[in-house]
Short mmCIF file of C-alpha atoms in Angstrom, two decimals:
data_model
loop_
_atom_site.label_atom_id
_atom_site.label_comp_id
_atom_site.label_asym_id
_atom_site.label_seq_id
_atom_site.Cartn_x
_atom_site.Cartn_y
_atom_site.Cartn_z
CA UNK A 1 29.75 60.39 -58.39
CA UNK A 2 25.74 60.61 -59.61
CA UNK A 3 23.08 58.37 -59.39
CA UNK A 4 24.09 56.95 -63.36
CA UNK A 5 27.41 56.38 -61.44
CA UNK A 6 26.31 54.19 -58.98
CA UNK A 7 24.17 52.00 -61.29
CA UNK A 8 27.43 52.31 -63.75
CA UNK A 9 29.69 50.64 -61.36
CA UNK A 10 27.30 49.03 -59.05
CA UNK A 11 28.09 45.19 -60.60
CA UNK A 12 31.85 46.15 -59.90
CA UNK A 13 31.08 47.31 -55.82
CA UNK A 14 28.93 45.03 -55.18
CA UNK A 15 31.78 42.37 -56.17
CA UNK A 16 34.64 44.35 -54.05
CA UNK A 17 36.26 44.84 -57.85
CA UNK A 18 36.37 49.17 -57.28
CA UNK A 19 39.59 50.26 -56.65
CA UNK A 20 39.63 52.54 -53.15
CA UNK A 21 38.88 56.18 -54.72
CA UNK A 22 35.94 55.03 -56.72
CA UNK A 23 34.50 53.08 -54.05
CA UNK A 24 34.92 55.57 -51.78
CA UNK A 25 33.39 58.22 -53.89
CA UNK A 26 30.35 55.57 -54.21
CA UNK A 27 29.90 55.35 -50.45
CA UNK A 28 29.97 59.00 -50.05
CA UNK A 29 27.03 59.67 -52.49
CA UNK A 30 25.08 56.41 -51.15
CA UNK A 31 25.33 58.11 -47.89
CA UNK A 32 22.98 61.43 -49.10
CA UNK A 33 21.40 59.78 -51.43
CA UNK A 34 18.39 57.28 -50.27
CA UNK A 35 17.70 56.17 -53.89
CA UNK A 36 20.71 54.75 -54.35
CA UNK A 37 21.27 53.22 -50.86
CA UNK A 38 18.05 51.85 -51.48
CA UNK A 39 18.77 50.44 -55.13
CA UNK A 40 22.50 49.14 -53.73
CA UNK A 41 20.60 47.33 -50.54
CA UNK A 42 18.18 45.65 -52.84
CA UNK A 43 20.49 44.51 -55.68
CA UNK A 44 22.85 42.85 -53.41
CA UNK A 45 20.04 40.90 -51.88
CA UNK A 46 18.39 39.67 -55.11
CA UNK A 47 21.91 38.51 -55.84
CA UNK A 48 22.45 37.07 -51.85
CA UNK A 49 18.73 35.80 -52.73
CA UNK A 50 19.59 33.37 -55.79
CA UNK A 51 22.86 32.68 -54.27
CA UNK A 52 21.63 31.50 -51.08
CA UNK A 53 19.08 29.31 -52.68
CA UNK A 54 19.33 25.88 -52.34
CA UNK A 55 18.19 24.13 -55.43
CA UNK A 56 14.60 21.59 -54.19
CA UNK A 57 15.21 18.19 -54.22
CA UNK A 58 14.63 16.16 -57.13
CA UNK A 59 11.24 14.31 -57.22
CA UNK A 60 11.64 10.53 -57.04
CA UNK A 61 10.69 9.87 -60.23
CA UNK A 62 13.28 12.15 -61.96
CA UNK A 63 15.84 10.85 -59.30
CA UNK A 64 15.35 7.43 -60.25
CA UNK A 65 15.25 7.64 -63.85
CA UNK A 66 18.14 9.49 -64.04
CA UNK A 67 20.45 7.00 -62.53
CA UNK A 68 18.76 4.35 -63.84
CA UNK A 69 20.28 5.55 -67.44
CA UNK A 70 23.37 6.04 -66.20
CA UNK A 71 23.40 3.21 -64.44
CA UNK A 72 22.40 1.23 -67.41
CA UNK A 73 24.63 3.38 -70.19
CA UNK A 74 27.87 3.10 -67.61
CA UNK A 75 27.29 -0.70 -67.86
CA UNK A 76 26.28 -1.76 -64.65
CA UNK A 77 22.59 -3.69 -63.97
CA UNK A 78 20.35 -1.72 -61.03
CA UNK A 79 20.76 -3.01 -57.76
CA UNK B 1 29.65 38.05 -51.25
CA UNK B 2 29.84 34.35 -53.34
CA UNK B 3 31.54 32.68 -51.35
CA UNK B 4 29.71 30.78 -48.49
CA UNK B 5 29.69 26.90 -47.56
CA UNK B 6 26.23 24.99 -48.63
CA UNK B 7 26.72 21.06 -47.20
CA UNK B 8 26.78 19.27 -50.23
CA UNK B 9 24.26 16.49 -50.53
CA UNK B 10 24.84 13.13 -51.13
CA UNK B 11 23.77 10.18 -51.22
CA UNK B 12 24.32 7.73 -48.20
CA UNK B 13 23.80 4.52 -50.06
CA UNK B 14 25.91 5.74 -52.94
CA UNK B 15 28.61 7.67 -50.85
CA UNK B 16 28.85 4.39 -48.95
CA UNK B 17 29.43 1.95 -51.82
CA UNK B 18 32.80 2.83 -53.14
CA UNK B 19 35.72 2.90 -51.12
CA UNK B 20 36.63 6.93 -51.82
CA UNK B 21 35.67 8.99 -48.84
CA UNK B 22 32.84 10.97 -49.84
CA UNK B 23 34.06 14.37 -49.09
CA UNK B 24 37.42 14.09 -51.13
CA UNK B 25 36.32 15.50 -54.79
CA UNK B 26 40.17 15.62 -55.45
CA UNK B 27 40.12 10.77 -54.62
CA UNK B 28 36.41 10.92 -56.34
CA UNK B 29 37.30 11.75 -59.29
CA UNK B 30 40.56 10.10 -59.61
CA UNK B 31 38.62 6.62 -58.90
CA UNK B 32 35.96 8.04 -61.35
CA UNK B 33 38.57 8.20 -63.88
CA UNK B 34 39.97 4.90 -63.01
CA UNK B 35 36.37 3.12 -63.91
CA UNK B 36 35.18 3.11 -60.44
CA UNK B 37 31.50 3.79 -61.06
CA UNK B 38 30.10 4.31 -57.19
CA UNK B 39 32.77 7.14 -57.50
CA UNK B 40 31.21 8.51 -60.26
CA UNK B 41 27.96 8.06 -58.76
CA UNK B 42 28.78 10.47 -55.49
CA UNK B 43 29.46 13.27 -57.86
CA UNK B 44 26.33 12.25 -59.65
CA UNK B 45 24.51 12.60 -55.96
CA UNK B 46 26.37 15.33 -55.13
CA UNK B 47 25.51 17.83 -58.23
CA UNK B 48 22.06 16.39 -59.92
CA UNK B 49 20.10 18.98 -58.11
CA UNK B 50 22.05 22.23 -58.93
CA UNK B 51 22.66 20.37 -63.01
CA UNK B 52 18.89 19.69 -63.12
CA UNK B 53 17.98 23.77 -62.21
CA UNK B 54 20.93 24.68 -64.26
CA UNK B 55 19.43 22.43 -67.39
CA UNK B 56 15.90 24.28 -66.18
CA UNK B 57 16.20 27.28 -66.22
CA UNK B 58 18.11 27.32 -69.61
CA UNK B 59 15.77 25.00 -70.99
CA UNK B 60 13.09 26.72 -69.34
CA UNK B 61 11.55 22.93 -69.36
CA UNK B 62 11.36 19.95 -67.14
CA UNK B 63 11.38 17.33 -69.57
CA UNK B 64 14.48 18.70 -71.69
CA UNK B 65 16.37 19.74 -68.12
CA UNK B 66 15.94 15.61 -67.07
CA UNK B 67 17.49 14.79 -70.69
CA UNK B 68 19.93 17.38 -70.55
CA UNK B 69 20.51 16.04 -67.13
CA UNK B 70 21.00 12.34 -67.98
CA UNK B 71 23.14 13.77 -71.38
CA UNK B 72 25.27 15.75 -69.38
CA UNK B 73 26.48 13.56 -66.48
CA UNK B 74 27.01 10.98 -69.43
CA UNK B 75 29.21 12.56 -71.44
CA UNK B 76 31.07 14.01 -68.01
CA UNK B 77 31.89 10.25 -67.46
CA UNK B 78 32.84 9.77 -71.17
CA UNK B 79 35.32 12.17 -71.08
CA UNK B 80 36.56 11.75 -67.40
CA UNK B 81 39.89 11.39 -69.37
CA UNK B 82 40.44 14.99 -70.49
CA UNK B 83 39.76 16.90 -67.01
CA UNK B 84 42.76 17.83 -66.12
CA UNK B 85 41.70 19.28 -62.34
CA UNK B 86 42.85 23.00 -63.42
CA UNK B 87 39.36 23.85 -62.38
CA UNK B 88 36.82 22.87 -59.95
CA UNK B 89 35.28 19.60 -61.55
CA UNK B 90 31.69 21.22 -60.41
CA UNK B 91 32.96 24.12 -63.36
CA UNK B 92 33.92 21.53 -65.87
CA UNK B 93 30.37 19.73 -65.19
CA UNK B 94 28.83 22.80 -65.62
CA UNK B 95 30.22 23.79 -68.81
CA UNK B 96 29.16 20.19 -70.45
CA UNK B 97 25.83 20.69 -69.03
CA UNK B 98 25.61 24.73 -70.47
CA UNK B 99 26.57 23.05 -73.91
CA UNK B 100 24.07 20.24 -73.69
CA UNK B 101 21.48 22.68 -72.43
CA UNK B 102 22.44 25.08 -75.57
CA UNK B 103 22.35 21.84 -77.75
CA UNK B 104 18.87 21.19 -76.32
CA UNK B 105 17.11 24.55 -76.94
CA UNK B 106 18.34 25.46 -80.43
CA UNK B 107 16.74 21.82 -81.10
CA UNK B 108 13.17 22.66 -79.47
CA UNK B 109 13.23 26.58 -80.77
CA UNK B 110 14.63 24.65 -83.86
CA UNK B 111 16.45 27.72 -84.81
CA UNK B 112 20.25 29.14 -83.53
CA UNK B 113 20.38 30.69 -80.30
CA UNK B 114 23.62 32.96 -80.00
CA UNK B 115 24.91 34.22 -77.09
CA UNK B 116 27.48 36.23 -79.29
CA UNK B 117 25.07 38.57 -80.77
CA UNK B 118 25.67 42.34 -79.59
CA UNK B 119 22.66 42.62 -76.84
CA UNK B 120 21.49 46.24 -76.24
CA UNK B 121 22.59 47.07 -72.70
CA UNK B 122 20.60 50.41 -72.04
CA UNK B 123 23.72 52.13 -70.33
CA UNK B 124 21.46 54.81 -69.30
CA UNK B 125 19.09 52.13 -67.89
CA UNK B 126 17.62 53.47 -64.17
CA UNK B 127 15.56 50.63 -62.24
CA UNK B 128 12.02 51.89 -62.23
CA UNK B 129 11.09 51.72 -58.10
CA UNK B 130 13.08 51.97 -55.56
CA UNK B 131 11.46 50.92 -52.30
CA UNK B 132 12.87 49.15 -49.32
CA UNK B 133 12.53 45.43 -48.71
CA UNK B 134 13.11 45.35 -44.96
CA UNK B 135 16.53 43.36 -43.44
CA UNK B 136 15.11 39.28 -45.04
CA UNK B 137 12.11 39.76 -47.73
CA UNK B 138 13.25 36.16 -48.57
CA UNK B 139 12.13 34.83 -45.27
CA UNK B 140 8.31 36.15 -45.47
CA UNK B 141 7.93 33.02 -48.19
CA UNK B 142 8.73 29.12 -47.62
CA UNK B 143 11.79 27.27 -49.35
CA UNK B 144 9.10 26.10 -51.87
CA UNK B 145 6.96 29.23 -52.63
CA UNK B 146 10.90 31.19 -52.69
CA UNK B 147 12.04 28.42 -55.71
CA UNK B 148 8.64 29.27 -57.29
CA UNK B 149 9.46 32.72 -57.33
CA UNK B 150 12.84 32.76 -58.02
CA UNK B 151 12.17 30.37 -61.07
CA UNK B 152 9.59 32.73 -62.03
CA UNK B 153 11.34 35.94 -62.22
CA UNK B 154 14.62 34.26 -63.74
CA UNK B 155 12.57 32.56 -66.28
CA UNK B 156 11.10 35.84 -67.52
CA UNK B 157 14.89 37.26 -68.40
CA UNK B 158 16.07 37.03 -71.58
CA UNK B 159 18.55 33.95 -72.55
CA UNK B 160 21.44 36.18 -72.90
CA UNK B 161 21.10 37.61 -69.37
CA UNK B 162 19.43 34.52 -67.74
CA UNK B 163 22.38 33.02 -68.48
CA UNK B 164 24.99 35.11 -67.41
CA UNK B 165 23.55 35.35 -63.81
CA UNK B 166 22.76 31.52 -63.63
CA UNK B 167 26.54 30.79 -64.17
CA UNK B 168 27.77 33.82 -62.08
CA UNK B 169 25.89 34.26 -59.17
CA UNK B 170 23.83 31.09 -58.52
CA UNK B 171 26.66 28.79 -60.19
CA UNK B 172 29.08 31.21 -58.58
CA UNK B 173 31.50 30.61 -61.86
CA UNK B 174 34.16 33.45 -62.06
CA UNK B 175 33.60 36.28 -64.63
CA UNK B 176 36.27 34.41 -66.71
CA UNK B 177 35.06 31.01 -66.42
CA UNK B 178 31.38 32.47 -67.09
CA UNK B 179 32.76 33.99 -70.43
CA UNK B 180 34.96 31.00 -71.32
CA UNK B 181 31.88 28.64 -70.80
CA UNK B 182 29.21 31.22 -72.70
CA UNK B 183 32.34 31.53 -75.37
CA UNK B 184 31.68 35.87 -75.17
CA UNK B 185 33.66 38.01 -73.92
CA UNK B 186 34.63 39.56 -69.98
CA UNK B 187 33.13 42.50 -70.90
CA UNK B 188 29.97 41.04 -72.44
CA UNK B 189 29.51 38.93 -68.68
CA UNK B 190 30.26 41.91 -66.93
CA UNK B 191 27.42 44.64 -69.26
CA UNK B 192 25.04 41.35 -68.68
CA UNK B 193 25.25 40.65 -64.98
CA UNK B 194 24.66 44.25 -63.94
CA UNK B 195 21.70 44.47 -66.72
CA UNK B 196 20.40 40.81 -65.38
CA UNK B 197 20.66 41.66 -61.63
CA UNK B 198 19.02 45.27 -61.95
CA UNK B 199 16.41 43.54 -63.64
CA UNK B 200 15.72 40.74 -61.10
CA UNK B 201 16.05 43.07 -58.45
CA UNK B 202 12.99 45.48 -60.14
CA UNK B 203 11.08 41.70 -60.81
CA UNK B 204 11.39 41.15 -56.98
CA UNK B 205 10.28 44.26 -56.59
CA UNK B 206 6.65 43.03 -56.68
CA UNK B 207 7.13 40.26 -53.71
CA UNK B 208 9.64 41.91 -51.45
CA UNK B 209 8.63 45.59 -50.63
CA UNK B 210 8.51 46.29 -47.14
CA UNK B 211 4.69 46.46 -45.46
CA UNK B 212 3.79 44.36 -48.46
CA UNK B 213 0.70 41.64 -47.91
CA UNK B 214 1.28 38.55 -49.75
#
């Protein structure tokens, strides 16, 4: 495999969705070629990034008014 | 590499009023469905804060992400009736909300937004640096200044691939339920994602490279 191979199938290793041959021809290039270690390392992190990322609370204000209209749309008066 | 437990939040006050146990989504909704509204409420707790980024970054505003919000939980409770459980309820919420959301920004760009339209992948596309970012580049920023960042870079991506990723890897949706929700097609999710994450990753370039001062 080349380097327009890895970024080719790199979506499909990164998700464990390479059958064993390709993956393993993957690996083997990834291992002389820093590159494409390099681009593989960093992709899966910006994806382990915005997976790992807990959304921030919402602010009290949008809290509030957001069950206060469903509150008041599903019928029942605000506690 | 999606799947990984997050404790789900909730609300105490809320969780506490009905008579479902808060951690059964399977009882929630069934009391949800039955007109119980504290029931309804929980999920409400449970999934305003991943609907409201959802709604966000689609929207790409905080007013239309609060009414897409408010729309979306709305017409979840509406139509209670027709979820049938064959999928995570989190998966039917989040198609609703993707809909409203869509609804929402054709309105305020008042002109169509398709997510059908052939989008020029660059097959031959080769990230521009390649540097290392060290073992965590995530933990040289706080929670706060990391959602800044994150919203940042996301938010520069084109709809078509901002909303791939959103559904697939923060939403963690399956290819098949991210092209069922989008209405495109497997192959379409699949030429996106790689496009949207190789583009991220060359975004986060600029705040994660190793030896880097912020």
């Amino acid at each position: 495999m080349n380097c327009r191979g890895v970024v080719r199938e790199l979506s499909n290793y990164l998700d464990g969705g390479l059958d064993s041959e390709l993956r393993q021809s993957l690996e083997i290039h990834l291992e002389h070629c820093e590159d494409c270690h390099l681009l593989v390392d960093t992709t899966k992190k910006t994806v382990q990034i915005f997976c790992n990322s807990d959304p921030l609370p919402l602010s009290d204000d949008v809290r509030s008014r957001l069950h206060d209209a469903l509150l008041k749309r599903l019928g029942r008066p605000k506690d | 590499m999606n799947a990984k437990a997050k404790p789900q939040t909730t609300d105490a006050n809320l969780a506490n009023a009905g008579a479902v146990p808060a951690d059964n989504e399977a009882a929630l909704v069934a009391a949800a469905k039955a007109g119980e509204i504290s029931a309804f409420e929980t999920l409400v707790s449970r999934y305003e804060r991943k609907i409201y980024r959802l709604a966000q970054h689609i929207t790409q505003n905080n007013e239309d992400a609060e009414d897409v919000s408010q729309e979306a939980f709305l017409k979840a409770f509406e139509h209670l009736g027709d979820f049938q459980g064959n999928s995570r309820f989190y998966t039917w919420l989040v198609r609703i909300a993707v809909n409203q959301a869509l609804m929402k920004l054709r309105k305020r760009r008042n002109k169509d937004v398709s997510l059908d339209q052939e989008i020029e992948t660059e097959e031959n596309f080769i990230p521009r640096e390649v540097e290392d970012w060290g073992p965590s580049p995530e933990e040289r920023y706080t929670q706060e200044e990391m959602a800044r960042i994150l919203s940042e870079v996301i938010g520069e991506l084109d709809p078509s691939f901002r909303l791939v990723f959103q559904l697939r890897d923060i939403d963690e949706l399956s290819t098949e339920e991210t092209a069922e929700a989008l209405g495109i097609s497997v192959p379409a999710v699949k030429s996106r994602l790689l496009r949207a994450r190789l583009k991220l990753r060359d975004k986060l370039n600029r705040y994660f490279v190793r030896g880097m001062v912020k």
